[in-house]
Amino acid sequence: MVPTDPIQNLAEIRQIRGGGAVPVYISGMHSGQNPCSGLGIVRCLRDAFSPEQIRLIGVDHWQGSSGLHHDLLDEHWILPPWNQIQNRLHADAIRERLVAGAYWISAMDVEVRWLARHLGTHPHLLAPPLKAVHRTAKPAVQAFDSMGFRIPEYISAKESDADIHAFLREHSWRCWIKSPFHEAARVPNWGALQTFRHKFSNQWKTKRLFVQRHIGGVEETFTFAAYQGELLGAVRMEKHQLTWEGKTWAGRVSELQGEHREDLVECIRSTGWTGGGELELLKDNSGQYYIIECNPRFPAWLYGSAIAGHNLPGLLLSRAAGIEMRGAAADRPRSAYFTRVVIEIPANSEIGIPMPPEPGSFVWSPDGKGLKGGGATVALPSSQSDEDLAGGDAEGDVPQGVTEDNAAVVSEIKRLLSRFRGETPERLTLPENTRGIFHDLESRVRAAASERPRVRIGFSVKTSPTRFHLQTARECGFLAECISQMEVKRALATGFEPRDIILNGPGKYWPLTEAPRTGLSMVFCDSIEDFDRTSEISGIARTRGFRLRVPGIASRFGVPVEDPVIFRELVKRVASLKGRADFGVHFHMPGWAIGLRRWTQALGSILGWCKTLESLSGVTVKRLDFGGGLFPDDLQRLNLSEIQKRVHQALPEVEALYFEPGRALTQSGEIVVSRVLDVRTQKEGRGRKVTECVADACIAELPLSAGAIRPVYLFRRAGGVPGGEGRLTRLQPGKARILGRICMEDDILAGALELPSDLREGDLIVFGNAGGYERSMSYGFGRG
Amino acid sequence: MGLVAVKNKGILQDLGANLGSMELMRSEVNARKWIEHTASEITHHDGDCCRQARAWILGMAQSMENASLCESGIRVPHWLSDHFEWGPSEWPISWCELVRLDIIDCGVFSALVREIFQEQGVRAHPGQVVIHYGETCTKHWRGLWDEGAQKLPSLSATRRDERYFPWVGKNLVYHEICVVEAEPGLARLYDSTWGNWYHSDIRNGFGSIVAVRTQAPLELVWGDRTLRSGEWTVMA
């Protein structure tokens, strides 16, 4: 292998125009755990053509791309990292080579887009044109939309947090956040969404991130080679083994045939595609294909296709350059199956390998790409941004959505704040809003009364044990759900009768120094032992039963039915209730965390276990209690009638269903008012932008801030006069943060907000959704 | 090679059509036992003990099905291979016995997954296969079984032949799976022990299916072979 001086190389290219080996540049030689396809292309071309026919030149922007060392390469060309590349200089250098007779095959997504933008098309540039590249943007992948693939549901990451949160709940937090062209990350919780949204938007310089539902299925790809709109070859590859990062390790390759091939021919023609391409697909158990993404280049496992007798780069170069492939070696299938190995090869001393990382500068990365001084393959060209999508048919600009504020709530907040003169931070209750929520639910329960089983509501005392909330619950005919004897006393003191109380939880008899209150409505036991203890308390409740822990729903509560020995004991205890008490079953289904879809799936699971228990014990279930709480919006969407029907069909003896909406009743009914203590700015253009402010509230008043979805407002009185009318402005998404007043690292009350440039000390910042556990779990801190 | 389907007892002769397989089968001392062995069934004591145990298995399956990431098509009970470890089982085995176990053999896995699929409304049938491995593996498995069988409480040395089926051969092994009728007339072979589907086009090498038999009451096509009820079909 010869180190290549670009100028000297150019002279060589010119020399070979009249004959000799055709130079072929292959860029993207990274060969780590997440490899580029450069080395695969090199191996395919070397199989297909003799050294007399072609000369292979490996190109990369990082010395650490180990494919550069492979002895199949005749030459190498190492360029500066992408973010140091002068676009015009680099484009000219490539163009000169193309004009001189060389061919260029790119194995890097980033470079394919750059080439399309800065070089346009050339017969020797074996990469798709800009109009085709534009149409590969996720999630729609419009270039191939006529192939009939489904697109998993998605939402733009520019939508409001409330809408994104609703989408994530809807899909049970089994979702991905993706950029339109590069990278994806799982989103199992809100923290992950915030982290990756920030990371991807900065790293890939795009606002077009989106959140997409996960699809369970077998991964397949359709991979092809095309030249100027003509499909030259296409294969289907089923992934059999994946790496931890989800990359192919072994698979089966077959020729793409039938309708899929015919459709692909048409898509290739209509886009004028040149070069390699890969459609990444998921096939679910019903055989339906979902398109995940389109890579506008060959995939890294490409040599596996040549092993199966489909040498796609060979076909491409043969068609473009008019040189014949070497017969049998190029197309004889050796196996439909391929696997990868890891091997060591001598490093080329002319290239060298990167210096060991200085320990202090080490950035943890599974692929070794995150080291300072390296990582060029993931760096973006300085020009790349959403501009690359301009003119494309990719998803259009979605305005930054902010969920419409409830006008009545805003009006109530304004009225309260106009009168507010007190010290801050202060939690204020929105009585009208709260009563509205309670009474709305009461109306829905009344409307459901015509069907069986009847519906009752349990108000979880722990979510907000204020007199106002308890009395409102009682006015609406709700029961009080208590988890301790202290809460029972509290409920009784507010006017609840014992028969209106549900006793639940792992510590329901705390404190043990007091005799448990009897004559309650229902008691649910958290363990077999708890049941045995409860059985000794005479007259504890009319309905006795268990809280069950069902498989597939992570919970620390209840009797785990997945243990067959415990299950047998459970059946015995349920049978013992015959003629002694009504049997009830409680399920803790954290709708807040699992979302409504999975909540509904879990309901099916629960009804199944209830039927099994009925059949084995001979005791019918009389009451079903659904605990765990719901997200406020989900409470609205919960179809009571549908649930009544499902329960009645499965368990006809159930007389009543109890819902415990938890924080959904109280969370949005309170606000925390705080004052700005400090405003921090950074220079931006001619002015300054506000990057952070410190509020006098903190995580002691808002303990669930880390994962909270809440509106945050700025309130200013007209003319600064206390008592006067004020202007309440909801803060829009941005990059600023609101920090709390205390010296704790995690005291961050809100992130990703736009703070006005004229924000000043003393301004009122108002945090919505400050009721529920934000109230009941708040604590005194840093007050001396 | 064309289809070679043979009735149980004639398989040794008919396998002569495939020399490779014949050689392999001839060297297997227990080949006839494999061929004649009927697919495993779990016994039911016809009492509360087994009724409860079976209900528990199906309850688990329904819960895990509801929690599955796959929301369409066949919902495979992957949880079985998480819940149970693979190893020797003492036969006959009943529902109430198996739920108390941590270790079960492929016959129990196969019988369990059939029950679960049928409960889901998926047509599932007993499947028996002879699989090609090699001595380096079979020696270990024989050792594993000898060792495991010693731990089975009621398995005395004299009764071992009755209860410990000699599934491990020299280069071949007998294995039980589940034949799923995914679409009318089409078979898919699911291995509930390891939680994977077999491909019909892998015809040789480590882990390839040499012969398959199903008790499906109708003819089913698997790859380029037609599986007939109760008949061994040679794949190699």
mmCIF file with all atom_site columns, N, CA and C in Angstrom, chain A residues 52-75:
data_model
loop_
_atom_site.group_PDB
_atom_site.id
_atom_site.type_symbol
_atom_site.label_atom_id
_atom_site.label_alt_id
_atom_site.label_comp_id
_atom_site.label_asym_id
_atom_site.label_entity_id
_atom_site.label_seq_id
_atom_site.pdbx_PDB_ins_code
_atom_site.Cartn_x
_atom_site.Cartn_y
_atom_site.Cartn_z
_atom_site.occupancy
_atom_site.B_iso_or_equiv
_atom_site.pdbx_formal_charge
_atom_site.auth_seq_id
_atom_site.auth_comp_id
_atom_site.auth_asym_id
_atom_site.auth_atom_id
_atom_site.pdbx_PDB_model_num
ATOM 1  N N  . GLU A 1 52 ? -5.678  -5.652 -12.177 1.00 0.00 ? 52 GLU A N  1
ATOM 2  C CA . GLU A 1 52 ? -5.422  -4.997 -13.460 1.00 0.00 ? 52 GLU A CA 1
ATOM 3  C C  . GLU A 1 52 ? -6.616  -4.156 -13.893 1.00 0.00 ? 52 GLU A C  1
ATOM 4  N N  . GLN A 1 53 ? -7.814  -4.534 -13.400 1.00 0.00 ? 53 GLN A N  1
ATOM 5  C CA . GLN A 1 53 ? -9.026  -3.800 -13.792 1.00 0.00 ? 53 GLN A CA 1
ATOM 6  C C  . GLN A 1 53 ? -9.261  -2.548 -12.938 1.00 0.00 ? 53 GLN A C  1
ATOM 7  N N  . ILE A 1 54 ? -9.081  -2.708 -11.626 1.00 0.00 ? 54 ILE A N  1
ATOM 8  C CA . ILE A 1 54 ? -9.371  -1.553 -10.753 1.00 0.00 ? 54 ILE A CA 1
ATOM 9  C C  . ILE A 1 54 ? -8.291  -1.394 -9.690  1.00 0.00 ? 54 ILE A C  1
ATOM 10 N N  . ARG A 1 55 ? -8.131  -0.163 -9.241  1.00 0.00 ? 55 ARG A N  1
ATOM 11 C CA . ARG A 1 55 ? -7.235  0.131  -8.125  1.00 0.00 ? 55 ARG A CA 1
ATOM 12 C C  . ARG A 1 55 ? -8.100  0.721  -7.008  1.00 0.00 ? 55 ARG A C  1
ATOM 13 N N  . LEU A 1 56 ? -7.956  0.167  -5.803  1.00 0.00 ? 56 LEU A N  1
ATOM 14 C CA . LEU A 1 56 ? -8.854  0.543  -4.713  1.00 0.00 ? 56 LEU A CA 1
ATOM 15 C C  . LEU A 1 56 ? -8.173  1.512  -3.748  1.00 0.00 ? 56 LEU A C  1
ATOM 16 N N  . ILE A 1 57 ? -8.828  2.628  -3.520  1.00 0.00 ? 57 ILE A N  1
ATOM 17 C CA . ILE A 1 57 ? -8.270  3.661  -2.640  1.00 0.00 ? 57 ILE A CA 1
ATOM 18 C C  . ILE A 1 57 ? -9.247  3.895  -1.492  1.00 0.00 ? 57 ILE A C  1
ATOM 19 N N  . GLY A 1 58 ? -8.814  3.593  -0.298  1.00 0.00 ? 58 GLY A N  1
ATOM 20 C CA . GLY A 1 58 ? -9.656  3.792  0.881   1.00 0.00 ? 58 GLY A CA 1
ATOM 21 C C  . GLY A 1 58 ? -9.569  5.225  1.364   1.00 0.00 ? 58 GLY A C  1
ATOM 22 N N  . VAL A 1 59 ? -10.728 5.815  1.655   1.00 0.00 ? 59 VAL A N  1
ATOM 23 C CA . VAL A 1 59 ? -10.779 7.218  2.089   1.00 0.00 ? 59 VAL A CA 1
ATOM 24 C C  . VAL A 1 59 ? -11.437 7.285  3.463   1.00 0.00 ? 59 VAL A C  1
ATOM 25 N N  . ASP A 1 60 ? -10.871 8.076  4.344   1.00 0.00 ? 60 ASP A N  1
ATOM 26 C CA . ASP A 1 60 ? -11.557 8.320  5.622   1.00 0.00 ? 60 ASP A CA 1
ATOM 27 C C  . ASP A 1 60 ? -11.067 9.623  6.218   1.00 0.00 ? 60 ASP A C  1
ATOM 28 N N  . HIS A 1 61 ? -11.817 10.056 7.233   1.00 0.00 ? 61 HIS A N  1
ATOM 29 C CA . HIS A 1 61 ? -11.480 11.320 7.891   1.00 0.00 ? 61 HIS A CA 1
ATOM 30 C C  . HIS A 1 61 ? -10.866 11.092 9.258   1.00 0.00 ? 61 HIS A C  1
ATOM 31 N N  . TRP A 1 62 ? -10.499 9.855  9.506   1.00 0.00 ? 62 TRP A N  1
ATOM 32 C CA . TRP A 1 62 ? -9.922  9.549  10.817  1.00 0.00 ? 62 TRP A CA 1
ATOM 33 C C  . TRP A 1 62 ? -8.919  8.421  10.666  1.00 0.00 ? 62 TRP A C  1
ATOM 34 N N  . GLN A 1 63 ? -7.767  8.651  11.217  1.00 0.00 ? 63 GLN A N  1
ATOM 35 C CA . GLN A 1 63 ? -6.699  7.663  11.196  1.00 0.00 ? 63 GLN A CA 1
ATOM 36 C C  . GLN A 1 63 ? -7.123  6.368  11.898  1.00 0.00 ? 63 GLN A C  1
ATOM 37 N N  . GLY A 1 64 ? -8.014  6.523  12.856  1.00 0.00 ? 64 GLY A N  1
ATOM 38 C CA . GLY A 1 64 ? -8.443  5.355  13.631  1.00 0.00 ? 64 GLY A CA 1
ATOM 39 C C  . GLY A 1 64 ? -9.441  4.469  12.926  1.00 0.00 ? 64 GLY A C  1
ATOM 40 N N  . SER A 1 65 ? -9.846  4.795  11.718  1.00 0.00 ? 65 SER A N  1
ATOM 41 C CA . SER A 1 65 ? -10.759 3.927  10.977  1.00 0.00 ? 65 SER A CA 1
ATOM 42 C C  . SER A 1 65 ? -9.963  2.740  10.447  1.00 0.00 ? 65 SER A C  1
ATOM 43 N N  . SER A 1 66 ? -10.109 1.607  11.123  1.00 0.00 ? 66 SER A N  1
ATOM 44 C CA . SER A 1 66 ? -9.135  0.533  10.947  1.00 0.00 ? 66 SER A CA 1
ATOM 45 C C  . SER A 1 66 ? -9.222  -0.167 9.599   1.00 0.00 ? 66 SER A C  1
ATOM 46 N N  . GLY A 1 67 ? -10.314 0.000  8.866   1.00 0.00 ? 67 GLY A N  1
ATOM 47 C CA . GLY A 1 67 ? -10.410 -0.592 7.539   1.00 0.00 ? 67 GLY A CA 1
ATOM 48 C C  . GLY A 1 67 ? -9.334  -0.070 6.602   1.00 0.00 ? 67 GLY A C  1
ATOM 49 N N  . LEU A 1 68 ? -8.799  1.101  6.899   1.00 0.00 ? 68 LEU A N  1
ATOM 50 C CA . LEU A 1 68 ? -7.737  1.689  6.073   1.00 0.00 ? 68 LEU A CA 1
ATOM 51 C C  . LEU A 1 68 ? -6.492  0.813  6.019   1.00 0.00 ? 68 LEU A C  1
ATOM 52 N N  . HIS A 1 69 ? -6.337  -0.031 7.050   1.00 0.00 ? 69 HIS A N  1
ATOM 53 C CA . HIS A 1 69 ? -5.128  -0.854 7.144   1.00 0.00 ? 69 HIS A CA 1
ATOM 54 C C  . HIS A 1 69 ? -5.242  -2.133 6.326   1.00 0.00 ? 69 HIS A C  1
ATOM 55 N N  . HIS A 1 70 ? -6.391  -2.428 5.771   1.00 0.00 ? 70 HIS A N  1
ATOM 56 C CA . HIS A 1 70 ? -6.590  -3.730 5.127   1.00 0.00 ? 70 HIS A CA 1
ATOM 57 C C  . HIS A 1 70 ? -5.749  -3.853 3.860   1.00 0.00 ? 70 HIS A C  1
ATOM 58 N N  . ASP A 1 71 ? -5.161  -5.053 3.683   1.00 0.00 ? 71 ASP A N  1
ATOM 59 C CA . ASP A 1 71 ? -4.228  -5.204 2.559   1.00 0.00 ? 71 ASP A CA 1
ATOM 60 C C  . ASP A 1 71 ? -4.923  -5.336 1.204   1.00 0.00 ? 71 ASP A C  1
ATOM 61 N N  . LEU A 1 72 ? -6.224  -5.346 1.164   1.00 0.00 ? 72 LEU A N  1
ATOM 62 C CA . LEU A 1 72 ? -6.908  -5.347 -0.131  1.00 0.00 ? 72 LEU A CA 1
ATOM 63 C C  . LEU A 1 72 ? -6.885  -3.958 -0.776  1.00 0.00 ? 72 LEU A C  1
ATOM 64 N N  . LEU A 1 73 ? -6.617  -2.959 0.055   1.00 0.00 ? 73 LEU A N  1
ATOM 65 C CA . LEU A 1 73 ? -6.545  -1.592 -0.486  1.00 0.00 ? 73 LEU A CA 1
ATOM 66 C C  . LEU A 1 73 ? -5.206  -1.366 -1.170  1.00 0.00 ? 73 LEU A C  1
ATOM 67 N N  . ASP A 1 74 ? -5.247  -0.679 -2.268  1.00 0.00 ? 74 ASP A N  1
ATOM 68 C CA . ASP A 1 74 ? -4.002  -0.327 -2.948  1.00 0.00 ? 74 ASP A CA 1
ATOM 69 C C  . ASP A 1 74 ? -3.428  0.973  -2.394  1.00 0.00 ? 74 ASP A C  1
ATOM 70 N N  . GLU A 1 75 ? -4.319  1.850  -1.999  1.00 0.00 ? 75 GLU A N  1
ATOM 71 C CA . GLU A 1 75 ? -3.878  3.153  -1.500  1.00 0.00 ? 75 GLU A CA 1
ATOM 72 C C  . GLU A 1 75 ? -4.838  3.635  -0.422  1.00 0.00 ? 75 GLU A C  1
#
